[in-house]
CSV table of C-alpha atoms in Angstrom, one decimal:
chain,number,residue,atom,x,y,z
B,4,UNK,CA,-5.7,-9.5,-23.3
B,5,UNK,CA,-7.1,-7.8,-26.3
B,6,UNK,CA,-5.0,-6.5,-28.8
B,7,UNK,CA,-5.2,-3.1,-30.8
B,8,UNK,CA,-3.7,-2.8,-34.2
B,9,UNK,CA,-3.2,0.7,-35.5
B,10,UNK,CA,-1.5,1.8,-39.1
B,11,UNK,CA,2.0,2.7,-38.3
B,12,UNK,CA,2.3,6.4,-40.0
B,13,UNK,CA,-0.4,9.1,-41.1
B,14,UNK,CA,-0.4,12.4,-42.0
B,15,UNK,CA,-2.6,15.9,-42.3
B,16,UNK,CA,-2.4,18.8,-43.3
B,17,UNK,CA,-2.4,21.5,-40.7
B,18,UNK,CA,-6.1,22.9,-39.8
B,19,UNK,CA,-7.6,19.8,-40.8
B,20,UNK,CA,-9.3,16.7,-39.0
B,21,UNK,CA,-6.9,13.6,-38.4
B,22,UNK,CA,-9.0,10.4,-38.2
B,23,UNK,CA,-6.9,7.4,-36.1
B,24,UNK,CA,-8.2,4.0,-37.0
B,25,UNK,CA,-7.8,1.5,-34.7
B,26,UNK,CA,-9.0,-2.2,-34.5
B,27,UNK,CA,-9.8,-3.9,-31.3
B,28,UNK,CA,-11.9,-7.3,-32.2
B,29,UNK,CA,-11.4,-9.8,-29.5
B,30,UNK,CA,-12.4,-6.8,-27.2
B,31,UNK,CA,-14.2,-7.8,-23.8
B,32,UNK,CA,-17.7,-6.4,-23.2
B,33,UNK,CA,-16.1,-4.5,-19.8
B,34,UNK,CA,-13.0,-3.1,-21.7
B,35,UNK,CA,-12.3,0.7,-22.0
B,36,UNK,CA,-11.0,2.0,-25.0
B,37,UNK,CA,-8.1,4.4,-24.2
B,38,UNK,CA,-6.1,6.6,-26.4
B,39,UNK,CA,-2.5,8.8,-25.2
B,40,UNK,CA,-0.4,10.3,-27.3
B,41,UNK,CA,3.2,10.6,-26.6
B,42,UNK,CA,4.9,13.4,-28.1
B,43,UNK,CA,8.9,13.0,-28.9
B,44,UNK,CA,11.2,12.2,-25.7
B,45,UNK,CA,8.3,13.4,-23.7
B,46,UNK,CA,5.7,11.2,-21.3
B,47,UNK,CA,2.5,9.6,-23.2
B,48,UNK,CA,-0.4,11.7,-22.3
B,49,UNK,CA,-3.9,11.0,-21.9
B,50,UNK,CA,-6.5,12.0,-24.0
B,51,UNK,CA,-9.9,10.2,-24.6
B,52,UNK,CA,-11.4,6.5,-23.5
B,53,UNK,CA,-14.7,5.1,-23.8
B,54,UNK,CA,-16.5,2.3,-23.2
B,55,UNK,CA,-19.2,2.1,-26.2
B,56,UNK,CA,-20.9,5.3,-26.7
B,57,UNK,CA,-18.7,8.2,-28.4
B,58,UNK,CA,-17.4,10.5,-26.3
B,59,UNK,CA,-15.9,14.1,-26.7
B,60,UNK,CA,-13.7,16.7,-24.9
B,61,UNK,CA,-11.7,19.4,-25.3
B,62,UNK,CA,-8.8,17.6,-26.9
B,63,UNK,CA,-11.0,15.0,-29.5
B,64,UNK,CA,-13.6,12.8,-30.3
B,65,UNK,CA,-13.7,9.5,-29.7
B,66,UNK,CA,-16.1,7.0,-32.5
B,67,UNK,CA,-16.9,3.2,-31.5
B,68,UNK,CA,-18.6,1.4,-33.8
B,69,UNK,CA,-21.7,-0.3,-32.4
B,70,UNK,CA,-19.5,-3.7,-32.2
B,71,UNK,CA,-16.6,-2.0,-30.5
B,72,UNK,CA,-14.5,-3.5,-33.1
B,73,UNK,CA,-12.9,-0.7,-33.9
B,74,UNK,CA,-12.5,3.1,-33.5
B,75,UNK,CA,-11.2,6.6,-34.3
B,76,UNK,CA,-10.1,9.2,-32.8
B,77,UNK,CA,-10.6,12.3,-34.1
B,78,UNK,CA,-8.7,15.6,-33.6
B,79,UNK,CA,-11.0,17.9,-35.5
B,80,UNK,CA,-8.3,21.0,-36.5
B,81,UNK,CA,-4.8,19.3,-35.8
B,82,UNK,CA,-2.0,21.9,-35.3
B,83,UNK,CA,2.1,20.9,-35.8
B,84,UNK,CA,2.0,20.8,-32.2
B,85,UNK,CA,-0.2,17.2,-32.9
B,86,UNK,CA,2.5,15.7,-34.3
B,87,UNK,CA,3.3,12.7,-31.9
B,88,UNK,CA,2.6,9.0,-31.4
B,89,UNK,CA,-0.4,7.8,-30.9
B,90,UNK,CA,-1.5,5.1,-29.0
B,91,UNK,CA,-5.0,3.1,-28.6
B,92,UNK,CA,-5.5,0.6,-25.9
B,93,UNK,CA,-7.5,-1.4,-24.3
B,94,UNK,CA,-8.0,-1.7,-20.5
B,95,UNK,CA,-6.9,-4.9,-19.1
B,96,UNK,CA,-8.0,-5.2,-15.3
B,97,UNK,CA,-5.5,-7.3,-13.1
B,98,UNK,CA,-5.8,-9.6,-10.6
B,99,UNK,CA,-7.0,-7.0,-7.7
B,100,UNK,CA,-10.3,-5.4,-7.8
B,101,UNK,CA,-8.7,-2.3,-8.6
B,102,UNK,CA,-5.5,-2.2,-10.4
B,103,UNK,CA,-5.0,-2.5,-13.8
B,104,UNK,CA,-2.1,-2.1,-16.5
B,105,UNK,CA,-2.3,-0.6,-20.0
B,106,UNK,CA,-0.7,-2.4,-23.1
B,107,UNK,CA,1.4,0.0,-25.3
B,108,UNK,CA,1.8,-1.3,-28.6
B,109,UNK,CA,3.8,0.5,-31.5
B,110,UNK,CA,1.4,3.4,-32.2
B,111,UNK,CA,0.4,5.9,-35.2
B,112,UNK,CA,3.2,8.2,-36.1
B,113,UNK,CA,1.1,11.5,-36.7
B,114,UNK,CA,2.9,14.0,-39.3
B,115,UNK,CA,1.0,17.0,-39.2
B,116,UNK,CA,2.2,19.2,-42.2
B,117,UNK,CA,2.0,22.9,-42.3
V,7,UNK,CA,1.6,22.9,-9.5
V,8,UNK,CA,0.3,18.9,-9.0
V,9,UNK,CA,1.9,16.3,-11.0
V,10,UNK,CA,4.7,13.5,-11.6
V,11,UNK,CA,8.5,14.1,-11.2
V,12,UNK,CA,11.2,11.9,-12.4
V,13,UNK,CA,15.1,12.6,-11.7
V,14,UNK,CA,17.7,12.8,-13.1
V,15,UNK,CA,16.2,13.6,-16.3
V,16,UNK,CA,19.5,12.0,-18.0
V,17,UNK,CA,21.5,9.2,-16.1
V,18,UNK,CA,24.4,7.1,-17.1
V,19,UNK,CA,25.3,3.4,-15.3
V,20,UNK,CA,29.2,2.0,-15.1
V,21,UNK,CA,29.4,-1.6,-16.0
V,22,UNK,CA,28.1,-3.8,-12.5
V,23,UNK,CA,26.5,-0.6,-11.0
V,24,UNK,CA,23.5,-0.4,-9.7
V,25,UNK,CA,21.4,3.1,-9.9
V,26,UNK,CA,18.2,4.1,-9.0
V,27,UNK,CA,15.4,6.2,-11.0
V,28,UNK,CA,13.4,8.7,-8.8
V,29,UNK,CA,9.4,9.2,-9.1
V,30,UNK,CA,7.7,11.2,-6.4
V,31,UNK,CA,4.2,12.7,-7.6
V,32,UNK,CA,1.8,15.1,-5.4
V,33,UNK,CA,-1.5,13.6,-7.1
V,34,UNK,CA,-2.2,11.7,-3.8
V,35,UNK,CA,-2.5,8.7,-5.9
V,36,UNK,CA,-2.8,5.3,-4.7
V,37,UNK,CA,-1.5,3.5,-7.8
V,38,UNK,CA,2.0,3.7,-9.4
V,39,UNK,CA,4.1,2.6,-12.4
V,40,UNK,CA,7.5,1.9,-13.7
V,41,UNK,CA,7.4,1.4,-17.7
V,42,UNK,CA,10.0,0.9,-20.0
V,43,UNK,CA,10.4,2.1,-24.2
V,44,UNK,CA,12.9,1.4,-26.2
V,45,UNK,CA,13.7,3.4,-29.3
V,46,UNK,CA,10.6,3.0,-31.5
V,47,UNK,CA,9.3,0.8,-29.5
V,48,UNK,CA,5.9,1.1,-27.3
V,49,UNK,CA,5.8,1.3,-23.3
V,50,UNK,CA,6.4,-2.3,-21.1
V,51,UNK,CA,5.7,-2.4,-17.5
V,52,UNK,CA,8.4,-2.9,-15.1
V,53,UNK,CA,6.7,-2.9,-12.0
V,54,UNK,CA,3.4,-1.4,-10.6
V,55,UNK,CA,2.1,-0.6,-7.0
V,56,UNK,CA,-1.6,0.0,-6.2
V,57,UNK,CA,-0.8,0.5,-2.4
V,58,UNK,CA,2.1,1.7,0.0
V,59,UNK,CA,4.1,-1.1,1.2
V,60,UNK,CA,2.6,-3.4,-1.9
V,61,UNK,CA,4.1,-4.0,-5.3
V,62,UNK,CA,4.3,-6.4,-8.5
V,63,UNK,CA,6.2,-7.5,-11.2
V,64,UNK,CA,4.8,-6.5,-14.7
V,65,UNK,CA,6.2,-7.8,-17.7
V,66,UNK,CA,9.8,-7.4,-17.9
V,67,UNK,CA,10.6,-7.3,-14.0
V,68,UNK,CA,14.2,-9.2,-14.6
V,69,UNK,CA,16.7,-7.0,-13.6
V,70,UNK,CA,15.0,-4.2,-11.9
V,71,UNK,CA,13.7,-3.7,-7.9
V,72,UNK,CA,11.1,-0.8,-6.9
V,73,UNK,CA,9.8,-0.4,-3.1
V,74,UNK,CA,6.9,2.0,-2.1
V,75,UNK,CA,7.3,3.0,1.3
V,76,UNK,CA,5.3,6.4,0.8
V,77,UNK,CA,2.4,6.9,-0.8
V,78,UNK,CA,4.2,10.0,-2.8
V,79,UNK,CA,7.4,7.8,-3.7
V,80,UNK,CA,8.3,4.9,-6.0
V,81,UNK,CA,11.9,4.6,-6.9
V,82,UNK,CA,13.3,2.3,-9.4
V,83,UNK,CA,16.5,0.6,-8.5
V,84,UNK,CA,18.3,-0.5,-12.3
V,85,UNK,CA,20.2,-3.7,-10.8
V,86,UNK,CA,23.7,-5.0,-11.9
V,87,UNK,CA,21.7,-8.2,-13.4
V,88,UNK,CA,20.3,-5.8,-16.1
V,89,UNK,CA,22.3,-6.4,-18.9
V,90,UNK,CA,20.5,-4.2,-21.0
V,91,UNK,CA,19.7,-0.9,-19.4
V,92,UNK,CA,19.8,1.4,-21.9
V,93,UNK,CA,16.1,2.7,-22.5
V,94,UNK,CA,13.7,5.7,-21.9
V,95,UNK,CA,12.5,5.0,-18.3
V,96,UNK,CA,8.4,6.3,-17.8
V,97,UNK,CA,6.9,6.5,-14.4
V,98,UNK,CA,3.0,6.9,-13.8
V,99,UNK,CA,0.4,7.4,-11.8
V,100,UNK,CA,-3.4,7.2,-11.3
V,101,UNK,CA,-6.3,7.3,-8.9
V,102,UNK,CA,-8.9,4.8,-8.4
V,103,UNK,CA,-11.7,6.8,-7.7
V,104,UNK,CA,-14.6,7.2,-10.6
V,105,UNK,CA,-13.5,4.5,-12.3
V,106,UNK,CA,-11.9,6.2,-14.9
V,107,UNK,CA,-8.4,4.9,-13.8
V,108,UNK,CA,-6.5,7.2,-16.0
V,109,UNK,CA,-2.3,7.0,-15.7
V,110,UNK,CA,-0.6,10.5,-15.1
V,111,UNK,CA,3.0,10.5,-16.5
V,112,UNK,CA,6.5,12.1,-15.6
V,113,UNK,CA,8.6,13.5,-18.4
V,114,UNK,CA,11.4,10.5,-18.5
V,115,UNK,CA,14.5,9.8,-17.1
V,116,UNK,CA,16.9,8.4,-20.4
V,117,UNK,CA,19.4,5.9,-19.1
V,118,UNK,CA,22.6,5.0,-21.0
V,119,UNK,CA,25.4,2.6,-20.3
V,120,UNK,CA,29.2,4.1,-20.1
């Protein structure tokens, strides 16, 4: 399975991009990128994945380098409402054709300051 | 509204009891998810079940028994053998279709030992 490693705390200042690093180096050429934030005592919540290409919606960005390496997730005007864990992972399919299981690790503590 | 309900929100377990964890979600989903997170901790699967009548162990299975007799439905029974229950309890859900496999999650059910 491959393993994600995030820094542990960050912070911005309100109205102001927040860039989430995340490494990902023994990553498999069919594994997603994922990203879900989880906001205190609440249920993590989806926001972004990819495969190698960067994607965008409503939410954030999502940058892969060209070796998939690594990536960032970008919220481009974070509000205090950002403020949460964030989590990166990487899509681990499972023995059946079409389950799989995601891997929480510890996560990026987001502080968004006013 | 369509989504993922877990009950009771807060729920506390006598010594030798055994209690069980609600989940029922609308999404017409086929897969589902037991995880559990520990304070600071990230999420560890419990259990998961990609189809009615079908279900495996995740990571930390030891303690804990699930069955999926409806599609909607996928209680978690916290068994006596647990001898350390107390932990934020996360159910999920997702679809299969357009590979995109995302998980939908209910908003917790806390469980503390009196």
């Amino acid at each position: 399975d491959a393993k994600t490693t995030q820094p542990p705390s960050m912070d911005c200042a309100e109205g102001r991009a927040a860039n989430l690093p995340c490494n990902h180096s023994t990553i498999s050429g069919n594994e997603y990128v994922y990203w879900y934030r989880q906001i205190h005592s609440q249920g993590p919540q989806y926001i972004i994945h990819g495969l190698k290409n960067n994607e965008t919606n409503e939410m954030a960005s999502l940058i892969i380098t060209e070796d998939r390496k690594s990536s960032t997730l970008i919220l481009p005007h974070a509000t205090l409402r950002d403020t949460a864990v964030y989590y990166c992972i990487v899509r681990v399919v499972g023995m059946r054709d079409s389950s799989y299981k995601l891997i929480f690790g510890s996560g990026t503590r987001l502080l968004v300051r006013p | 509204d369509g989504g993922i309900t877990q009950s009771p929100k807060y729920l506390f377990r006598k010594e030798g009891q055994n209690v069980t964890l609600s989940c029922e979600q609308n999404l017409n989903h086929d897969a589902m998810y037991w995880y559990r997170q520990d304070p600071g901790q990230g999420l560890r699967l419990i259990y998961y079940s990609q189809i009615v009548n079908d279900f495996q162990k995740g990571d930390i299975a030891e303690g804990y028994s699930v069955s999926r007799e409806k599609k909607e439905s996928f209680p978690l029974t916290v068994t006596s053998a647990q001898k350390n229950p107390t932990a934020f309890y996360l159910c999920a859900s997702s679809t299969h279709s357009g590979g995109k496999n995302i998980q939908y999650f209910g908003a917790g059910t806390r469980l503390s030992v009196l």
